[in-house]
C-alpha cells in the first residue's frame, strides 16, 4: 500500500473516528489530540522519508511508554474494575498512534483496521452516547468503501506478486469490450453493501436473545439520559441527564365561575402522585387507593370526591377539563384539593382518601374528564378536608445526618420547630433557602460521587440539580425537624394554546414539588425549585438552544430505541407488526400467534365454503402475479431511467449506432465466434483488410465494411441487392463451420 | 435463461462458501463479542455483534449472481516448452443482465498442482455483458500432457471473510514439450560417429550462408544479436529471427526410454535425455536438416525424417508425450520393423541407461540406419554434447568442445 494514497488517508481518518466514542466516555480529549497529532505527523514523516517507517528503536520505545502509561492509569489512577476497560482503550489508542508511523504494507493497514475495530468494540461496551451511532454510520459508508477497495487492491497485489514469482510476468488485461469506470458503479456497490449490511445487522440485533446476562461484565452504561415523567410510581435520584421529552400527555382547560383562565403566566400544579418515604436516593409512596363510589347529587352535577352534605357552589371552584392522551397509566390529574369530578368516560375510579390522588381502572385512549378543586381554605368543605387529610402515616424516611444537622440549624433561624403554628414559617424559610442563588437548577448535574448520598451531594457539594433534588431536600429537611411533608409529582406549566384556550402539557412539563401539613390550613403547596432557572431556559429560543434541544432529542431517541432496547421493546415491535398484519384479516384475535396469523392469511377466513376458498386462493395467486408483474414493470422502467441518466459517453456510444448499421455488429459477433476478434484499437477498415488478406472466404468483408461506413456515417441506406448479398454472407458465416477459417 | 426458467446450468458447478483465514480468526472475535453482549445485555455490543455477523452473511451472499454467470474461454498454445514462459489467454464474459462481478479471481485448475502454482488473474470489475481478455504468462516445469478440465472463479468481495467459488467446465489440453537447451557441438557432427568441434558449427554462420526462415521465441543460449527487437517490443515477448543453413542432410534421433517406474533418479535421467533429444532435434531442424524420430515403448514411435518449421511441433509433441517406466527393448522393436533404404542416415541414440541393452540398440541402429552416436544421461559425454543450463556453457567451451560416446 502506498503511503498517503487515498486508501491510507481514509484508513487514518476512520481509525480516528472509531477512537471518538471511547475517548468521549472519560472525556480524555487530550489523548484524542495526541492521536490526531500522530496521524498528521506520520503523514509528514512518510511523505518526507519516501515511505520508510520510523526506526525500530523509536517504535519499541513508544510501545514501552504506552505500557507504562497503561500501568500508571490502571494502578495509579482508578480503583474501579470497569475503568480498566477504559484504560485498555486508551492503551489501544496509543498503539494505533504508534502504528500510524509504520503503515507501509497491506499488513500494517490490516493491523490498524483491527485496532480500529477493537476500539469500536470497547466503545460499544462502555459508551452509551449517540456518537457511537454516528461512527457506525461513518463506518457503514466510508468504512465499507475503504474495506472493499483495500481488499480488492490487496488481492490484486498478491496475485500479481505470485504470478511474477512463478513466471516473471504479471497477468495483463489485454482488452475489455467496454471501458472500465470506477466512479458511479463503485459507489453503487458500496451503497448496496452498506444497506444490505445495515438491514442484516438490525434484524440480528432485534432477534437476539435478551435477559440472559450472567453479570460477568454487568451493565456498564451509567449515563443513559432519562425522561422524567410525572406518572411514575417511584422517584429516583441519580446522575442521569434528564431529557426534555416533548411527548404530549394531556390538554387541560381552566375556568372559574364560567370564566376561562388563560395566559402565559398562569400555571397550576397538577398532581398525580405523592411520596413520603425516602430511602437511599429513592422515593416510594404508600398509596391506599380505594374504590370511590360515584354518588352524584343529581345527574347534571358532578360527583363529590369527599363526603359532604351538599355540593358547593361550582362558581367558587376551579374547573379543570382534561383530555388525556395515550399515556398508558390510569392516573387522573387535578389541582389540590379536588372535590368534584365529572367522569362519564372513566371507569373504576379509585381514590386515596389521605392525599386525594386518583386513578381509574380503565381509561380509553383520549379519555376526557372534568374535575373541580377548592380554591379557598375557608368554609365547611375546607374544614372537612383538613380533618380527612390529616397525616396518618408514620415517617420512616432515612434522613442523612448532615441533612438533619443543616435542617435543625436552619429551622432555629426561621422559628421553633416544636411549635406547630410555626411550621409554615419554617417551611417557607426552607423554601427560600433552596430558592437562593447558592443552588442552581440544571438538567445535567454530572456524575454523583461514589458512595455519597444524592441529597447530601446536592445540598453540600454539587448544589446543582433538577426539581426532584430540590423537592427531596426540602421534604427531608422538613421531616427531620418534625414537620409533616411529602413530595408530589405531577405536571406544572404547559404551553397555552390561544385558539383552543387550553394548556398543552407535555412530558417535559413534569415537575416535583412539596406539600407541607400545617395545623391551621391543612396541606400547603411549596415549590423550592428556583423558578427563574427553568422558565428562563425554556424561553431560550436562540439557535444554539434549538440545536442543543435537537441533540437532546437525538440522544433521547438513541437511548430509548437502541441503548435501552429490551425484550419488552421487542414485544411491542412484534405487537405493532402483528396489529398491522391483522388489518388484512377481519377475524383477528389478539391471542393468535404470529405464525397462526400468517396461516390464516394464506388459508383464508374459516367461514368460506370450498368454492369460495378456491376463489380466494385464485385471487391470492392473482395478487402475487400482479406483484411480480409490478416488480417487472418497475425493473423495465429502471432500465429506461438508467439509460437516461447514464453518462454522456455511454449514451453517445449507444446512440451512435444507427439501426441500419447494426449488421456490422452482427458480423463482428459471428467473426468472433470463429476466432476473429476485433481488437478495440483497430479500425473496421484495418480489421477488414487484415482478414480479407488472410482468409479467402472473407474477401468480401472489405466491401461490407465500406457499406457500413456509408450507412453509419454517410446516412445512406443499403440497396436490396446489397442486403441480399449481406444476408447470404451472414448465413454462410453462421451455418458453415469451416467458412471463414480457411486461409 | 428465461424469466421463469428452472433450467440448471451444468457447465457451472457451485463450490460453495468457505471461510478465509482472516475470516476464521475474525469469527472467534465475533463470537466473543456475541457472548459478551448476551452476558452483559449491552445493546451497543449486541448491535456490534449484529454488524459483525451480518458482515459474514453479506459476504457469503453478495455477488453470487454475477459469479455464477461468468463464462470463460481459454486459449492455450498447442504445445509449450518446459521451463519457458508461455501465454494463456482467458476471455471472460459476464452474462448476467444486471449484476456486476467484482474482485473476482480467475484460477485455472491444473490437476495435481497446488493452487499457488496455477495461473491466476484478478478481475477488478466486470459489468453486465462485458468481456475482458486476460493474458497470463506461465511456466510449466515438467514435460507431459496436462489435461485442463475447469476454471475456477472465486471472490471474497466485499469483506474478505468468506470465499465463494464456482467451477466452470473448460476442457482443454496442454502439451509440455521437453526443455530445450543448447547443443555444445554441431548437431550434424554430433550425428556422425567422428568427432566434431564447436568451431566447425560456428564456421557456417560466419560465412554468412544462412537463410531467414521465420521467427520464434527467444530461448536461453540464443545469440542476443538475433533478437528481433521491433517484434519483441510489439509482442512483449523476446523473439528472434530464425535462420537455416542450406544443409541437405538427414538424421535420426533415437531415444531409449527404458526406466524404472518408481525410480526418481531414472525419472530425472529420462527428462534429461528427452531434453537433450529435443535440443538436438531443434538444432538440426534449424540448420535445415531432416530429422526422424525413433522412440521405444508401447507403441514404438517412428517418425520418418522431415524438415522445416512445421515438422518441429510434431516431433516435440511426441517427445512431450512419451513416458518412461517400461522395459521394452529398443533393439528388439527395431528389428521387428522394416526399414526402407531411403531412410538410412546418421543416428544419435539418447539413452537413460548405460548398459548392454543400450549398446545392443546402438549396434542395431548402426546396422539398420547408419553411423550411430550414443549419448547417455549422467555421463561426462552427455554434458559435453548438450548444455541444459546456461552456467556450463563457458566451461564446456574452455574444455575444447564435446565428445560423445560412439557406438562400436
PDB file of N, CA and C in Angstrom, chain B residues 128 130 217:
ATOM      1  N   UNK B 128     -22.217  -6.052 -16.653  1.00  0.00           N
ATOM      2  CA  UNK B 128     -23.076  -6.988 -17.402  1.00  0.00           C
ATOM      3  C   UNK B 128     -22.809  -6.917 -18.891  1.00  0.00           C
ATOM      4  N   UNK B 130     -20.171  -7.446 -20.406  1.00  0.00           N
ATOM      5  CA  UNK B 130     -18.802  -7.044 -20.741  1.00  0.00           C
ATOM      6  C   UNK B 130     -17.900  -8.273 -20.865  1.00  0.00           C
ATOM      7  N   UNK B 217      10.336 -17.849 -30.525  1.00  0.00           N
ATOM      8  CA  UNK B 217      10.577 -17.245 -29.221  1.00  0.00           C
ATOM      9  C   UNK B 217      12.044 -17.377 -28.834  1.00  0.00           C
TER      10      UNK B 217
END
